[in-house]
């Protein structure tokens, strides 16, 4: 009885999506998982690199699993996992989907490294984007762009593509300034702004809002321009986040 009680206290059950895995020792793997309730989980799955391991096939990147996890002395240990949605299987079969999902997973991992408060939202966004990718209803690059903008917005870095971020004049405007966080009108436009044109800026607003009718109808040049701006925006914020994290580590 007491043994069971102490096991229950040391263990928990959660569902989550595998972000990535890496090798540990001879036969084990570290599984990095995103859970809506527990945020980012880093736990060991023992013996999973043996071909006979059923757990190994379940704990692959992008699988949605239901896992039983025990708190260990240094690292948590995954003792059981049941497959709930085999997104990983569908995504790993297609190179474009796989590389797209990897960029999403890397971003999700970075954004949930320190902050548990937003993990439920981050989980929902990541899950939604993975599901959309595996259905192949939309261009994978647009699923990625929309995911990236929304994941950053959930951390409080929502860009504004509807009005001028300096004077508030309603858009769509032709220019975007990444550092200022959105579109800028002709009068406010600082040097160093990008000018993809109003239809690309409208596409950016649609990607942020998840307005798929507009996204799917966008022309190729606008899609490319919007993608470049999303990539720049993500890079700028993640680098700043990383720098401030290093600063926190140094000062505390
Ligand atoms: Zn302005």
XYZ file of C-alpha atoms and ligand atoms in Angstrom:
253
model
C 0.000 0.000 0.000
C 2.581 2.541 1.103
C 4.767 1.625 -1.849
C 1.897 2.377 -4.269
C 1.154 5.651 -2.546
C 4.730 6.817 -2.849
C 4.817 5.764 -6.526
C 1.651 7.807 -7.144
C 3.189 10.836 -5.472
C 6.281 10.581 -7.612
C 4.494 9.991 -10.912
C 2.092 11.832 -13.164
C 0.153 11.176 -16.318
C -0.093 13.686 -19.127
C -0.669 13.943 -22.830
C 1.791 15.791 -24.973
C 3.503 16.034 -28.340
C 7.100 14.880 -28.825
C 9.185 17.846 -30.038
C 12.443 15.974 -30.528
C 14.487 13.112 -29.152
C 18.171 12.496 -28.683
C 20.351 9.562 -27.775
C 21.445 8.809 -24.250
C 23.943 6.059 -23.476
C 23.640 2.721 -25.261
C 19.914 2.211 -25.682
C 18.076 5.141 -24.111
C 16.687 8.360 -25.457
C 15.856 11.722 -23.980
C 12.396 12.768 -25.076
C 11.541 16.469 -25.211
C 7.776 16.804 -25.032
C 5.288 19.665 -24.859
C 2.349 19.152 -22.542
C -0.551 21.580 -22.056
C -0.472 21.204 -18.262
C 3.219 20.611 -17.546
C 4.855 22.721 -20.231
C 8.110 21.420 -21.645
C 9.045 17.983 -20.320
C 12.480 16.416 -20.714
C 12.428 12.764 -19.709
C 14.310 9.519 -20.324
C 12.767 6.618 -22.198
C 14.802 3.572 -21.281
C 15.759 0.880 -23.780
C 13.831 2.512 -26.619
C 16.627 2.216 -29.165
C 16.347 -1.558 -29.078
C 14.393 -2.804 -32.091
C 12.043 -4.756 -29.817
C 10.927 -1.600 -27.996
C 7.298 -0.666 -28.572
C 7.788 2.493 -26.544
C 10.447 3.608 -29.036
C 8.042 3.683 -31.985
C 5.510 5.642 -29.948
C 7.951 8.272 -28.707
C 8.972 9.596 -32.111
C 8.929 13.296 -33.040
C 5.445 14.790 -33.608
C 3.561 11.888 -32.046
C 0.755 12.884 -29.704
C 1.014 10.519 -26.763
C -0.466 9.849 -23.386
C 2.468 9.232 -21.042
C 3.088 8.053 -17.519
C 6.106 9.831 -16.068
C 8.000 9.223 -12.830
C 10.116 11.909 -11.185
C 13.679 10.655 -11.104
C 16.659 11.910 -9.127
C 18.184 13.797 -12.037
C 15.805 13.291 -14.942
C 12.179 12.206 -15.142
C 11.514 8.776 -16.632
C 8.755 7.836 -19.063
C 7.469 4.448 -17.949
C 4.530 4.098 -20.354
C 3.266 5.852 -23.446
C 0.197 5.312 -25.572
C -0.136 6.713 -29.041
C -3.085 9.055 -29.430
C -2.500 10.663 -32.829
C 0.224 9.436 -35.198
C 1.060 12.868 -36.685
C 4.714 11.833 -36.723
C 4.056 8.950 -39.106
C 2.265 11.138 -41.650
C 4.761 13.979 -41.355
C 7.938 11.861 -41.477
C 6.793 10.350 -44.789
C 7.047 13.733 -46.551
C 10.305 15.681 -46.599
C 8.694 19.142 -46.844
C 6.245 18.415 -44.036
C 9.049 16.978 -41.923
C 11.387 19.967 -42.286
C 8.465 22.359 -41.697
C 7.404 20.502 -38.550
C 11.015 20.586 -37.322
C 11.149 24.379 -37.539
C 7.860 24.576 -35.638
C 9.114 22.169 -32.976
C 12.377 24.097 -32.539
C 10.416 27.300 -32.069
C 7.993 25.673 -29.624
C 10.946 24.304 -27.669
C 12.614 27.717 -27.449
C 9.399 29.505 -26.479
C 8.532 27.046 -23.701
C 12.040 26.689 -22.255
C 11.534 28.951 -19.264
C 7.922 30.025 -19.174
C 5.173 27.659 -18.064
C 2.440 30.270 -18.073
C 1.913 30.207 -21.809
C 2.459 26.476 -22.295
C -1.253 25.653 -22.691
C -1.547 28.244 -25.477
C 1.753 27.171 -27.035
C 0.585 23.554 -26.965
C -2.728 24.448 -28.616
C -1.005 26.429 -31.383
C 1.603 23.733 -32.035
C -1.004 20.969 -32.045
C -3.259 22.948 -34.408
C -0.390 23.610 -36.812
C 0.747 19.951 -36.787
C -2.802 18.777 -37.466
C -3.104 21.269 -40.335
C 0.243 20.129 -41.764
C -0.755 16.478 -41.688
C -4.084 17.203 -43.430
C -2.191 18.954 -46.270
C -5.069 21.370 -46.778
C -2.823 24.412 -47.094
C 0.653 25.222 -48.338
C 3.017 23.945 -45.567
C 5.054 27.178 -45.673
C 1.916 29.220 -44.932
C 1.001 26.893 -42.045
C 4.507 27.540 -40.715
C 4.319 31.338 -41.169
C 0.937 31.531 -39.476
C 2.120 29.299 -36.632
C 5.275 31.378 -36.069
C 3.395 34.696 -35.918
C 0.772 33.302 -33.548
C 3.321 31.565 -31.311
C 5.253 34.849 -30.951
C 2.011 36.750 -30.344
C 1.205 34.341 -27.491
C 4.468 35.428 -25.825
C 3.379 39.070 -25.995
C 5.161 39.901 -29.255
C 2.122 40.318 -31.491
C 3.003 42.414 -34.528
C 0.449 44.874 -35.885
C -0.109 44.686 -39.635
C -3.434 46.555 -39.686
C -2.346 50.085 -38.858
C 0.796 52.199 -38.639
C 2.585 51.181 -35.426
C 3.892 54.751 -34.977
C 0.893 57.005 -35.671
C -2.020 54.545 -35.711
C -3.215 55.448 -39.221
C -5.341 52.559 -40.548
C -3.693 50.391 -43.214
C -2.951 48.313 -45.088
C 0.370 50.119 -45.510
C 3.093 49.128 -47.946
C 5.981 48.939 -45.457
C 6.920 46.917 -42.430
C 9.470 47.621 -39.732
C 10.497 44.494 -37.838
C 12.061 46.309 -34.889
C 8.970 48.524 -34.428
C 6.750 45.441 -34.659
C 4.524 45.936 -37.671
C 3.443 48.081 -40.595
C 4.410 51.730 -40.966
C 2.822 54.469 -43.098
C 4.762 56.503 -45.702
C 5.149 59.451 -43.309
C 6.493 57.447 -40.357
C 8.547 54.876 -42.259
C 12.079 54.816 -40.749
C 15.056 53.846 -42.883
C 15.674 50.119 -42.751
C 11.965 49.337 -43.197
C 10.958 46.722 -45.750
C 8.429 47.595 -48.434
C 6.695 44.428 -49.642
C 3.544 46.337 -50.728
C 0.048 46.539 -49.224
C -1.159 43.129 -50.458
C 1.777 41.352 -48.770
C 1.082 43.310 -45.572
C -2.573 42.233 -45.796
C -1.363 38.650 -46.145
C 0.748 39.081 -42.990
C -2.359 40.293 -41.120
C -4.268 37.242 -42.420
C -1.462 34.874 -41.321
C -1.584 36.375 -37.840
C -5.381 36.098 -37.701
C -5.503 32.628 -39.279
C -7.746 33.883 -42.114
C -7.233 30.938 -44.472
C -9.516 32.094 -47.303
C -7.292 35.109 -47.774
C -4.038 33.178 -47.174
C -4.839 30.448 -49.714
C -5.779 33.035 -52.350
C -2.578 35.121 -51.971
C -0.262 35.347 -54.967
C 3.172 33.773 -54.949
C 5.217 36.994 -54.782
C 3.279 38.164 -51.708
C 3.679 34.764 -50.089
C 7.441 34.890 -50.529
C 7.679 38.469 -49.271
C 5.530 37.658 -46.223
C 7.610 34.556 -45.440
C 10.812 36.613 -45.462
C 9.313 39.124 -43.048
C 8.019 36.387 -40.730
C 11.476 34.784 -40.671
C 13.096 38.134 -39.848
C 10.562 38.815 -37.127
C 11.074 35.411 -35.509
C 14.846 35.695 -35.658
C 14.820 39.162 -34.123
C 12.622 38.127 -31.183
C 14.246 34.788 -30.490
C 17.715 36.341 -30.486
C 16.556 39.021 -28.068
C 14.891 36.401 -25.884
C 18.084 34.387 -25.855
C 20.165 37.431 -24.951
C 17.845 38.376 -22.089
C 17.878 34.779 -20.863
C 21.688 34.814 -20.793
C 21.498 38.103 -18.942
C 19.149 36.585 -16.342
C 21.473 33.601 -15.926
C 24.419 35.915 -15.341
C 22.711 38.191 -12.846
C 20.865 35.626 -10.737
Zn 2.379 56.522 -39.402
